[in-house]
């Protein structure tokens, strides 16, 4: 995804953009080995959808035609900290689909809309060509592809910064938060009467348990169900034990769907030991003509669903940096890395802070994390009873507002009052629709 949106942005600034992709890119929307996480439930946050719609007019219609399921934020069921809340009328719209449908549709649109972009698949880049301290192209099977700018969007396991370190450039410092996430995903048929909500996301209370579940509707009348554990036994691959694992979540929603239907796939697994950030913004020397972008810079705990949006915002920042400094400027990398750091700072801090709610998480913990988490716990309780708090929280999750906007004096007062109301309602649940914010 980072490569596709970066190519879209670059196509406004250069004569020719060439994407080199290691995998074979299939015509149909099916998972591929270079993106193993693509089999698991992906949520494209509404702000990411609106960026894509701006770059690819008509994309949303094409996704809907491909079977993507429209949902508004009112269709999200969150279960957090032992109670659920649904956010109604929050003014954000999004589509739900499999990751391969999103990727193949954007890929097709990119080639159709931007004649100066081309893709070479089954083309693994294995080296960088350096001349006079500048990257002037890449190597593929011994052949050279020369370019004014090389952008490596090769994911969290990217090797290109290591290759530069071998050639004498400094390697970026790395922050790694050990979350020890193990996922297990099954795809099941979606019945018309399964749920009235378009999407259900459950998040267990990480302070008490180490399990999560996510269920998103996808094209072809399917649910993609991803169960996960942090620092705990992985979701089992044996079907009955998998269903039992779902039964242990704090809400029966996912287990009920699993019990009602025959799954279409076996349990597909994925492990992510760490959230990882490469501090490229701290590099004091980088070669001109080269950048990394996307998960290669910051790969977050997927629970927060911010990876694709973060990649899109980084691509947008790259466009601005090119407009300001020029494509071939030696200043470009540093200017872009500074902007990219601004994009990833907030989600990294929030995600890492939330990860430390789990006492087994280890890694660099920022000062004040405990205090921040206690406040965020109140915010999450306040979301159940206050539309303004829920709306602002959604804006922060969508990276449309800074986390500090949840900490203004007026917001703190709202949060405290709404959190108190929410606690009172949990003790006195009669007479209210469960979990809907009421203003
Ligand atoms: C389990 C899980 C669930 C997730 N859920 C969400 C979610 O709900 N919402 C969300 O926004 N994000 C989610 N993410 C994160 C999201 O998948 C990534 O942030 C997103 O894919 C952006 O990554 P990228 O494009 O930088 O890298 P990738 O998607 O990993 O793509 C890297 C590409 O580079 C290619 N490549 C690698 N090396 C080479 C080479 N040498 N030569 C040529 N090509 C190469 C690969 O084949 C691949 O196509 C999730 C991640 C995981 C692990």
Short mmCIF file of C-alpha atoms and ligand atoms in Angstrom, two decimals:
data_model
loop_
_atom_site.label_atom_id
_atom_site.label_comp_id
_atom_site.label_asym_id
_atom_site.label_seq_id
_atom_site.Cartn_x
_atom_site.Cartn_y
_atom_site.Cartn_z
CA UNK A 1 0.00 0.00 0.00
CA UNK A 2 2.84 2.41 0.80
CA UNK A 3 4.33 1.78 -2.66
CA UNK A 4 1.03 2.36 -4.46
CA UNK A 5 0.22 5.66 -2.77
CA UNK A 6 3.81 6.87 -3.07
CA UNK A 7 3.74 6.15 -6.81
CA UNK A 8 0.49 8.13 -7.06
CA UNK A 9 2.06 11.13 -5.31
CA UNK A 10 5.31 10.91 -7.32
CA UNK A 11 3.39 10.76 -10.60
CA UNK A 12 2.46 14.44 -10.06
CA UNK A 13 6.12 15.44 -9.88
CA UNK A 14 8.07 13.32 -12.36
CA UNK A 15 7.86 12.07 -15.95
CA UNK A 16 7.99 8.38 -15.12
CA UNK A 17 7.42 6.24 -12.02
CA UNK A 18 8.35 2.58 -12.05
CA UNK A 19 7.24 0.22 -9.24
CA UNK A 20 9.43 -2.85 -8.80
CA UNK A 21 7.60 -5.58 -6.87
CA UNK A 22 9.09 -8.89 -5.81
CA UNK A 23 5.81 -10.84 -5.88
CA UNK A 24 3.77 -11.97 -8.82
CA UNK A 25 0.77 -9.58 -8.76
CA UNK A 26 -2.40 -11.55 -9.47
CA UNK A 27 -5.34 -10.08 -11.42
CA UNK A 28 -7.81 -11.27 -8.82
CA UNK A 29 -8.01 -10.10 -5.19
CA UNK A 30 -6.19 -12.91 -3.43
CA UNK A 31 -3.52 -12.83 -0.72
CA UNK A 32 0.13 -13.02 -1.77
CA UNK A 33 3.25 -14.12 0.03
CA UNK A 34 5.07 -10.73 0.10
CA UNK A 35 2.25 -9.30 2.24
CA UNK A 36 1.54 -12.14 4.69
CA UNK A 37 -0.48 -9.83 6.93
CA UNK A 38 -2.91 -9.34 4.02
CA UNK A 39 -4.82 -12.52 4.97
CA UNK A 40 -5.81 -10.98 8.29
CA UNK A 41 -8.65 -8.57 9.06
CA UNK A 42 -7.69 -5.07 7.93
CA UNK A 43 -9.65 -1.91 8.68
CA UNK A 44 -8.97 1.12 6.47
CA UNK A 45 -9.68 4.08 8.75
CA UNK A 46 -12.07 6.66 7.36
CA UNK A 47 -9.34 9.29 6.99
CA UNK A 48 -7.32 6.83 4.88
CA UNK A 49 -10.35 6.21 2.69
CA UNK A 50 -10.81 9.93 2.12
CA UNK A 51 -7.12 10.39 1.15
CA UNK A 52 -7.43 7.53 -1.35
CA UNK A 53 -10.69 8.99 -2.73
CA UNK A 54 -8.86 12.29 -3.33
CA UNK A 55 -6.02 10.61 -5.23
CA UNK A 56 -8.24 8.16 -7.09
CA UNK A 57 -11.62 9.75 -7.89
CA UNK A 58 -14.22 7.01 -8.30
CA UNK A 59 -12.23 4.49 -6.23
CA UNK A 60 -14.97 4.15 -3.58
CA UNK A 61 -17.55 3.28 -6.28
CA UNK A 62 -15.20 0.70 -7.76
CA UNK A 63 -14.56 -0.83 -4.33
CA UNK A 64 -18.32 -0.97 -3.65
CA UNK A 65 -18.84 -2.59 -7.05
CA UNK A 66 -16.20 -5.13 -6.04
CA UNK A 67 -18.23 -5.99 -2.95
CA UNK A 68 -16.76 -3.71 -0.26
CA UNK A 69 -19.27 -3.13 2.54
CA UNK A 70 -20.11 0.51 3.34
CA UNK A 71 -20.15 1.37 6.99
CA UNK A 72 -20.23 4.51 8.98
CA UNK A 73 -18.59 4.89 12.34
CA UNK A 74 -21.98 4.03 13.85
CA UNK A 75 -21.41 0.55 12.47
CA UNK A 76 -18.40 -0.01 14.69
CA UNK A 77 -18.87 -1.91 17.88
CA UNK A 78 -15.93 -1.42 20.20
CA UNK A 79 -15.57 -3.45 23.30
CA UNK A 80 -12.93 -2.08 25.55
CA UNK A 81 -12.19 -2.15 29.22
CA UNK A 82 -15.07 -4.51 29.96
CA UNK A 83 -17.95 -2.63 28.31
CA UNK A 84 -18.97 -1.86 24.75
CA UNK A 85 -19.78 1.35 23.01
CA UNK A 86 -21.07 2.12 19.58
CA UNK A 87 -20.40 5.48 18.05
CA UNK A 88 -23.40 6.85 16.24
CA UNK A 89 -23.57 9.72 13.79
CA UNK A 90 -19.90 10.67 14.06
CA UNK A 91 -19.69 11.90 10.51
CA UNK A 92 -16.96 9.53 9.29
CA UNK A 93 -17.67 7.02 6.56
CA UNK A 94 -15.56 4.07 5.48
CA UNK A 95 -15.69 0.84 3.51
CA UNK A 96 -14.87 -2.61 4.76
CA UNK A 97 -13.20 -5.23 2.56
CA UNK A 98 -10.33 -7.66 2.40
CA UNK A 99 -6.85 -6.20 2.15
CA UNK A 100 -6.28 -7.88 -1.28
CA UNK A 101 -9.45 -6.26 -2.71
CA UNK A 102 -8.26 -2.83 -1.57
CA UNK A 103 -4.77 -3.38 -2.92
CA UNK A 104 -5.74 -4.79 -6.35
CA UNK A 105 -8.36 -2.09 -6.89
CA UNK A 106 -5.91 0.72 -6.05
CA UNK A 107 -3.28 -0.97 -8.23
CA UNK A 108 -5.67 -1.14 -11.23
CA UNK A 109 -6.82 2.48 -10.73
CA UNK A 110 -3.23 3.70 -10.46
CA UNK A 111 -2.28 2.17 -13.81
CA UNK A 112 -5.49 3.34 -15.47
CA UNK A 113 -5.39 6.89 -14.14
CA UNK A 114 -1.69 7.63 -14.27
CA UNK A 115 -0.16 6.76 -17.66
CA UNK A 116 3.29 7.70 -16.38
CA UNK A 117 3.24 4.88 -13.78
CA UNK A 118 4.19 1.29 -14.58
CA UNK A 119 4.67 -1.82 -12.46
CA UNK A 120 7.17 -4.63 -12.96
CA UNK A 121 6.17 -7.59 -10.81
CA UNK A 122 8.34 -10.63 -10.04
CA UNK A 123 11.18 -8.12 -9.81
CA UNK A 124 13.11 -8.30 -6.55
CA UNK A 125 15.44 -5.39 -5.86
CA UNK A 126 18.65 -6.77 -4.41
CA UNK A 127 20.96 -3.76 -4.22
CA UNK A 128 21.36 0.01 -4.44
CA UNK A 129 23.68 1.75 -6.89
CA UNK A 130 25.71 4.41 -5.13
CA UNK A 131 27.79 6.99 -6.99
CA UNK A 132 29.55 9.87 -5.21
CA UNK A 133 27.45 9.45 -2.06
CA UNK A 134 24.19 9.49 -4.02
CA UNK A 135 21.81 6.62 -4.79
CA UNK A 136 21.33 6.63 -8.57
CA UNK A 137 19.34 3.45 -9.00
CA UNK A 138 18.79 -0.16 -7.96
CA UNK A 139 20.05 -3.56 -8.95
CA UNK A 140 17.84 -6.42 -10.00
CA UNK A 141 19.53 -9.73 -10.78
CA UNK A 142 22.73 -7.91 -11.70
CA UNK A 143 20.91 -5.49 -14.06
CA UNK A 144 20.84 -1.78 -13.25
CA UNK A 145 17.68 0.38 -13.11
CA UNK A 146 18.71 4.03 -12.86
CA UNK A 147 16.48 6.67 -11.26
CA UNK A 148 16.55 10.23 -9.92
CA UNK A 149 14.89 9.07 -6.70
CA UNK A 150 14.53 5.60 -5.15
CA UNK A 151 11.78 5.20 -2.52
CA UNK A 152 11.93 1.90 -0.63
CA UNK A 153 8.42 0.88 0.44
CA UNK A 154 9.46 -2.66 1.20
CA UNK A 155 7.73 -3.13 4.53
CA UNK A 156 8.83 -3.69 8.11
CA UNK A 157 11.59 -6.15 7.16
CA UNK A 158 13.23 -3.79 4.68
CA UNK A 159 16.96 -4.46 4.19
CA UNK A 160 17.89 -1.30 2.34
CA UNK A 161 18.96 0.73 5.38
CA UNK A 162 21.24 -2.18 6.38
CA UNK A 163 22.74 -2.17 2.87
CA UNK A 164 23.49 1.54 3.27
CA UNK A 165 25.02 0.90 6.69
CA UNK A 166 27.34 -1.66 5.04
CA UNK A 167 28.41 1.13 2.68
CA UNK A 168 29.34 3.45 5.56
CA UNK A 169 26.12 5.41 6.17
CA UNK A 170 24.82 5.55 9.75
CA UNK A 171 22.02 3.10 10.61
CA UNK A 172 18.94 4.61 12.25
CA UNK A 173 18.26 3.98 15.94
CA UNK A 174 15.43 1.50 16.39
CA UNK A 175 12.72 1.54 19.09
CA UNK A 176 11.10 -1.84 19.56
CA UNK A 177 8.17 -2.47 21.90
CA UNK A 178 7.78 -6.19 22.58
CA UNK A 179 4.08 -6.96 22.15
CA UNK A 180 4.47 -10.65 21.21
CA UNK A 181 1.31 -10.70 19.10
CA UNK A 182 0.08 -14.00 17.65
CA UNK A 183 -2.92 -13.92 15.28
CA UNK A 184 -5.15 -16.62 13.90
CA UNK A 185 -7.63 -15.79 11.13
CA UNK A 186 -10.58 -17.64 9.61
CA UNK A 187 -12.93 -16.51 6.87
CA UNK A 188 -16.57 -17.47 7.32
CA UNK A 189 -19.78 -16.84 5.33
CA UNK A 190 -21.74 -13.76 6.38
CA UNK A 191 -25.48 -14.36 6.79
CA UNK A 192 -27.94 -11.47 6.31
CA UNK A 193 -29.13 -11.80 9.93
CA UNK A 194 -25.65 -12.14 11.51
CA UNK A 195 -25.38 -8.64 12.89
CA UNK A 196 -27.15 -5.40 12.21
CA UNK A 197 -23.86 -3.59 12.71
CA UNK A 198 -21.62 -3.47 9.68
CA UNK A 199 -18.48 -4.25 11.62
CA UNK A 200 -17.60 -5.46 15.06
CA UNK A 201 -14.28 -4.90 16.70
CA UNK A 202 -13.75 -6.24 20.13
CA UNK A 203 -10.80 -5.36 22.21
CA UNK A 204 -10.30 -7.18 25.41
CA UNK A 205 -9.17 -5.34 28.50
CA UNK A 206 -5.42 -5.82 28.19
CA UNK A 207 -4.90 -5.07 31.87
CA UNK A 208 -6.85 -8.25 32.76
CA UNK A 209 -6.47 -10.53 29.77
CA UNK A 210 -4.24 -10.88 26.74
CA UNK A 211 -6.75 -11.65 23.99
CA UNK A 212 -8.39 -9.67 21.24
CA UNK A 213 -10.80 -10.35 18.40
CA UNK A 214 -11.73 -8.46 15.27
CA UNK A 215 -14.45 -9.28 12.76
CA UNK A 216 -14.83 -7.26 9.56
CA UNK A 217 -17.27 -7.75 6.71
CA UNK A 218 -15.69 -8.33 3.33
CA UNK A 219 -16.68 -8.79 -0.32
CA UNK A 220 -18.40 -12.03 -1.26
CA UNK A 221 -20.66 -11.99 1.85
CA UNK A 222 -17.85 -13.02 4.13
CA UNK A 223 -16.58 -12.16 7.58
CA UNK A 224 -12.85 -12.07 8.16
CA UNK A 225 -12.29 -13.01 11.79
CA UNK A 226 -8.91 -12.40 13.40
CA UNK A 227 -8.31 -13.56 16.94
CA UNK A 228 -5.12 -12.60 18.70
CA UNK A 229 -3.15 -12.95 21.88
CA UNK A 230 -0.43 -10.81 23.43
CA UNK A 231 2.29 -12.56 25.46
CA UNK A 232 0.09 -15.63 25.64
CA UNK A 233 -0.75 -18.87 23.86
CA UNK A 234 -1.51 -18.24 20.17
CA UNK A 235 -5.08 -18.78 18.93
CA UNK A 236 -5.25 -22.53 18.25
CA UNK A 237 -5.40 -23.81 14.70
CA UNK A 238 -7.68 -26.73 15.56
CA UNK A 239 -11.24 -25.48 14.73
CA UNK A 240 -12.99 -26.46 17.98
CA UNK A 241 -10.21 -25.00 20.12
CA UNK A 242 -10.26 -21.84 17.94
CA UNK A 243 -13.99 -21.47 18.64
CA UNK A 244 -13.32 -21.97 22.38
CA UNK A 245 -10.71 -19.21 22.23
CA UNK A 246 -13.37 -16.89 20.74
CA UNK A 247 -15.76 -17.91 23.52
CA UNK A 248 -13.27 -16.51 26.06
CA UNK A 249 -13.56 -12.99 24.63
CA UNK A 250 -15.62 -10.62 26.75
CA UNK A 251 -18.50 -10.56 24.25
CA UNK A 252 -20.11 -13.54 22.49
CA UNK A 253 -20.46 -11.74 19.11
CA UNK A 254 -17.61 -13.48 17.30
CA UNK A 255 -18.09 -16.87 18.96
CA UNK A 256 -21.78 -16.84 17.97
CA UNK A 257 -20.94 -16.19 14.31
CA UNK A 258 -18.30 -18.95 14.37
CA UNK A 259 -20.75 -21.42 15.96
CA UNK A 260 -23.43 -20.75 13.34
CA UNK A 261 -21.43 -21.46 10.22
CA UNK A 262 -18.82 -23.64 8.48
CA UNK A 263 -15.59 -21.71 7.98
CA UNK A 264 -14.32 -21.20 4.42
CA UNK A 265 -10.63 -21.39 5.40
CA UNK A 266 -8.44 -23.13 7.96
CA UNK A 267 -6.90 -20.96 10.67
CA UNK A 268 -4.18 -18.81 9.11
CA UNK A 269 -1.50 -17.64 11.50
CA UNK A 270 0.78 -14.62 11.82
CA UNK A 271 3.25 -13.51 14.48
CA UNK A 272 4.46 -9.99 15.19
CA UNK A 273 6.95 -9.91 18.07
CA UNK A 274 7.43 -6.13 18.17
CA UNK A 275 6.03 -2.77 17.17
CA UNK A 276 9.05 -1.16 15.60
CA UNK A 277 10.11 2.34 14.69
CA UNK A 278 13.27 3.28 12.80
CA UNK A 279 14.22 6.81 13.79
CA UNK A 280 15.27 7.94 10.32
CA UNK A 281 14.57 11.52 11.40
CA UNK A 282 17.60 11.33 13.71
CA UNK A 283 20.06 10.32 10.95
CA UNK A 284 22.72 12.96 10.52
CA UNK A 285 23.82 11.64 7.11
CA UNK A 286 21.73 9.96 4.40
CA UNK A 287 22.56 9.57 0.70
CA UNK A 288 20.70 11.89 -1.67
CA UNK A 289 18.31 10.16 -4.06
CA UNK A 290 16.99 7.64 -1.54
CA UNK A 291 14.17 7.39 1.04
CA UNK A 292 12.28 4.74 2.95
CA UNK A 293 8.54 5.10 3.61
CA UNK A 294 5.65 3.18 5.23
CA UNK A 295 6.13 0.22 7.57
CA UNK A 296 9.84 0.50 6.83
CA UNK A 297 9.76 3.60 9.06
CA UNK A 298 7.12 2.59 11.58
CA UNK A 299 5.24 -0.66 12.01
CA UNK A 300 2.60 -0.41 14.73
CA UNK A 301 0.59 -2.87 16.77
CA UNK A 302 -2.18 -3.72 14.23
CA UNK A 303 -4.83 -3.46 16.92
CA UNK A 304 -4.84 0.28 16.23
CA UNK A 305 -5.42 -0.15 12.46
CA UNK A 306 -3.28 2.88 11.58
CA UNK A 307 -0.60 1.38 9.31
CA UNK A 308 -2.16 2.09 5.92
CA UNK A 309 -3.35 5.57 6.93
CA UNK A 310 0.11 6.35 8.27
CA UNK A 311 1.66 5.24 4.94
CA UNK A 312 -0.79 7.46 3.02
CA UNK A 313 -0.01 10.47 5.23
CA UNK A 314 3.72 9.88 4.78
CA UNK A 315 3.22 9.80 0.99
CA UNK A 316 1.32 13.08 1.23
CA UNK A 317 4.21 14.55 3.26
CA UNK A 318 6.65 13.36 0.59
CA UNK A 319 4.68 15.24 -2.07
CA UNK A 320 4.96 18.42 0.00
CA UNK A 321 8.68 17.93 0.60
CA UNK A 322 9.31 17.44 -3.14
CA UNK A 323 7.27 20.55 -3.99
CA UNK A 324 9.40 22.54 -1.53
CA UNK A 325 12.90 21.13 -2.10
CA UNK A 326 12.81 19.49 -5.53
CA UNK A 327 13.16 15.81 -6.39
CA UNK A 328 16.94 15.68 -6.62
CA UNK A 329 17.77 17.99 -3.72
CA UNK A 330 20.23 16.60 -1.15
CA UNK A 331 17.90 18.19 1.47
CA UNK A 332 14.90 16.08 0.41
CA UNK A 333 15.50 13.00 2.59
CA UNK A 334 16.04 14.96 5.80
CA UNK A 335 13.07 17.25 5.11
CA UNK A 336 10.82 14.27 4.37
CA UNK A 337 12.02 12.26 7.38
CA UNK A 338 11.24 15.23 9.66
CA UNK A 339 7.68 15.38 8.27
CA UNK A 340 7.26 11.59 8.38
CA UNK A 341 8.29 11.66 12.05
CA UNK A 342 5.49 14.14 12.72
CA UNK A 343 3.03 11.75 11.04
CA UNK A 344 4.10 8.72 13.06
CA UNK A 345 4.85 10.42 16.41
CA UNK A 346 1.26 10.52 17.66
CA UNK A 347 0.18 7.00 16.66
CA UNK A 348 3.50 5.59 17.90
CA UNK A 349 3.18 7.27 21.30
CA UNK A 350 -0.47 6.33 21.73
CA UNK A 351 -0.04 2.76 20.53
CA UNK A 352 3.09 2.19 22.59
CA UNK A 353 1.41 3.70 25.65
CA UNK A 354 -1.62 1.43 25.20
CA UNK A 355 0.70 -1.57 24.77
CA UNK A 356 2.23 -0.89 28.18
CA UNK A 357 -1.17 -1.42 29.84
CA UNK A 358 -0.16 -5.07 29.50
CA UNK A 359 2.41 -5.67 32.23
CA UNK A 360 4.27 -8.20 30.03
CA UNK A 361 5.09 -5.56 27.39
CA UNK A 362 8.70 -4.43 27.43
CA UNK A 363 10.67 -1.78 25.59
CA UNK A 364 11.34 1.95 25.75
CA UNK A 365 8.50 3.38 27.85
CA UNK A 366 8.02 7.14 27.67
CA UNK A 367 7.85 9.17 30.85
CA UNK A 368 4.24 9.58 31.98
CA UNK A 369 2.94 6.47 30.18
CA UNK A 370 1.10 5.23 33.30
CA UNK A 371 -0.64 8.58 33.77
CA UNK A 372 -1.50 8.80 30.06
CA UNK A 373 -3.01 5.31 30.14
CA UNK A 374 -5.13 6.08 33.18
CA UNK A 375 -6.48 9.14 31.37
CA UNK A 376 -7.04 7.19 28.11
CA UNK A 377 -8.93 4.56 30.07
CA UNK A 378 -11.25 7.35 31.26
CA UNK A 379 -11.54 8.64 27.68
CA UNK A 380 -12.57 5.19 26.50
CA UNK A 381 -15.21 5.01 29.25
CA UNK A 382 -16.37 8.53 28.40
CA UNK A 383 -16.84 7.52 24.75
CA UNK A 384 -19.73 5.31 25.85
CA UNK A 385 -21.81 8.21 27.05
CA UNK A 386 -20.57 11.32 25.24
CA UNK A 387 -20.81 11.94 21.51
CA UNK A 388 -18.34 14.90 21.61
CA UNK A 389 -15.72 12.75 23.37
CA UNK A 390 -16.35 9.78 21.06
CA UNK A 391 -16.13 12.09 18.02
CA UNK A 392 -12.85 13.64 19.13
CA UNK A 393 -11.43 10.21 19.99
CA UNK A 394 -12.31 8.98 16.51
CA UNK A 395 -10.61 12.04 15.02
CA UNK A 396 -7.46 11.24 17.00
CA UNK A 397 -7.62 7.55 15.97
CA UNK A 398 -7.97 8.71 12.37
CA UNK A 399 -4.89 10.93 12.80
CA UNK A 400 -7.05 13.96 11.95
CA UNK A 401 -6.37 15.57 15.35
CA UNK A 402 -3.43 15.55 17.74
CA UNK A 403 -3.77 13.50 20.95
CA UNK A 404 -3.32 16.80 22.82
CA UNK A 405 -6.81 17.78 21.63
CA UNK A 406 -8.16 15.20 24.09
CA UNK A 407 -6.36 16.99 26.89
CA UNK A 408 -7.60 20.58 26.62
CA UNK A 409 -9.19 21.83 29.87
CA UNK A 410 -12.69 21.78 28.32
CA UNK A 411 -12.21 18.22 27.02
CA UNK A 412 -10.79 17.00 30.35
CA UNK A 413 -13.92 18.27 32.13
CA UNK A 414 -16.15 16.53 29.56
CA UNK A 415 -14.16 13.32 29.88
CA UNK A 416 -14.31 13.32 33.68
CA UNK A 417 -18.06 13.94 33.74
CA UNK A 418 -18.83 11.42 30.97
CA UNK A 419 -16.58 8.75 32.50
CA UNK A 420 -18.41 9.18 35.81
CA UNK A 421 -21.78 8.93 34.01
CA UNK A 422 -20.57 5.82 32.23
CA UNK A 423 -19.50 4.15 35.48
CA UNK A 424 -22.91 4.98 37.00
CA UNK A 425 -24.68 3.53 33.96
CA UNK A 426 -22.70 0.30 34.13
CA UNK A 427 -23.89 -0.13 37.69
CA UNK A 428 -27.47 0.85 36.69
CA UNK A 429 -27.91 -0.50 33.17
CA UNK A 430 -31.75 -0.56 33.08
CA UNK A 431 -33.52 1.70 30.64
CA UNK A 432 -30.76 2.49 28.16
CA UNK A 433 -29.61 1.15 24.85
CA UNK A 434 -26.38 -0.68 25.66
CA UNK A 435 -23.28 1.30 24.95
CA UNK A 436 -24.56 4.08 22.68
CA UNK A 437 -23.09 7.49 23.37
CA UNK A 438 -25.91 9.86 24.20
CA UNK A 439 -24.30 13.27 24.04
C1 LIG B 1 -1.97 -8.80 11.40
C2 LIG B 1 -1.93 -7.38 10.86
C3 LIG B 1 -3.10 -6.65 10.75
C4 LIG B 1 -3.07 -5.35 10.30
N1 LIG B 1 -4.23 -4.65 10.26
C5 LIG B 1 -4.21 -3.38 9.82
C6 LIG B 1 -5.42 -2.63 9.75
O1 LIG B 1 -6.48 -3.09 10.17
N2 LIG B 1 -5.36 -1.37 9.24
C7 LIG B 1 -4.19 -0.81 8.81
O2 LIG B 1 -4.18 0.33 8.35
N3 LIG B 1 -3.02 -1.50 8.87
C8 LIG B 1 -3.01 -2.75 9.35
N4 LIG B 1 -1.83 -3.45 9.40
C9 LIG B 1 -0.58 -2.78 8.92
C10 LIG B 1 -0.53 -2.77 7.40
O3 LIG B 1 -0.57 -4.08 6.89
C11 LIG B 1 0.75 -2.02 6.93
O4 LIG B 1 0.93 -0.86 7.68
C12 LIG B 1 0.62 -1.65 5.45
O5 LIG B 1 0.65 -2.81 4.70
C13 LIG B 1 1.71 -0.71 4.92
O6 LIG B 1 2.85 -1.42 4.73
P1 LIG B 1 3.91 -1.19 3.54
O7 LIG B 1 3.26 -0.94 2.25
O8 LIG B 1 4.91 -0.26 4.07
O9 LIG B 1 4.55 -2.66 3.52
P2 LIG B 1 3.90 -4.04 2.99
O10 LIG B 1 2.43 -3.98 2.93
O11 LIG B 1 4.50 -5.09 3.87
O12 LIG B 1 4.45 -4.14 1.54
C14 LIG B 1 5.81 -4.31 1.25
C15 LIG B 1 5.92 -4.68 -0.24
O13 LIG B 1 7.29 -4.65 -0.64
C16 LIG B 1 7.57 -5.81 -1.42
N5 LIG B 1 9.02 -6.05 -1.30
C17 LIG B 1 9.71 -6.33 -0.18
N6 LIG B 1 11.03 -6.45 -0.45
C18 LIG B 1 11.17 -6.22 -1.79
C19 LIG B 1 12.28 -6.19 -2.66
N7 LIG B 1 13.53 -6.41 -2.23
N8 LIG B 1 12.08 -5.92 -3.97
C20 LIG B 1 10.81 -5.69 -4.44
N9 LIG B 1 9.72 -5.70 -3.65
C21 LIG B 1 9.89 -5.96 -2.33
C22 LIG B 1 6.69 -6.89 -0.79
O14 LIG B 1 6.49 -7.98 -1.66
C23 LIG B 1 5.40 -6.09 -0.54
O15 LIG B 1 4.59 -6.05 -1.68
C24 LIG B 1 -1.83 -4.75 9.89
C25 LIG B 1 -0.64 -5.48 10.00
C26 LIG B 1 -0.69 -6.77 10.51
C27 LIG B 1 0.61 -7.51 10.67
#
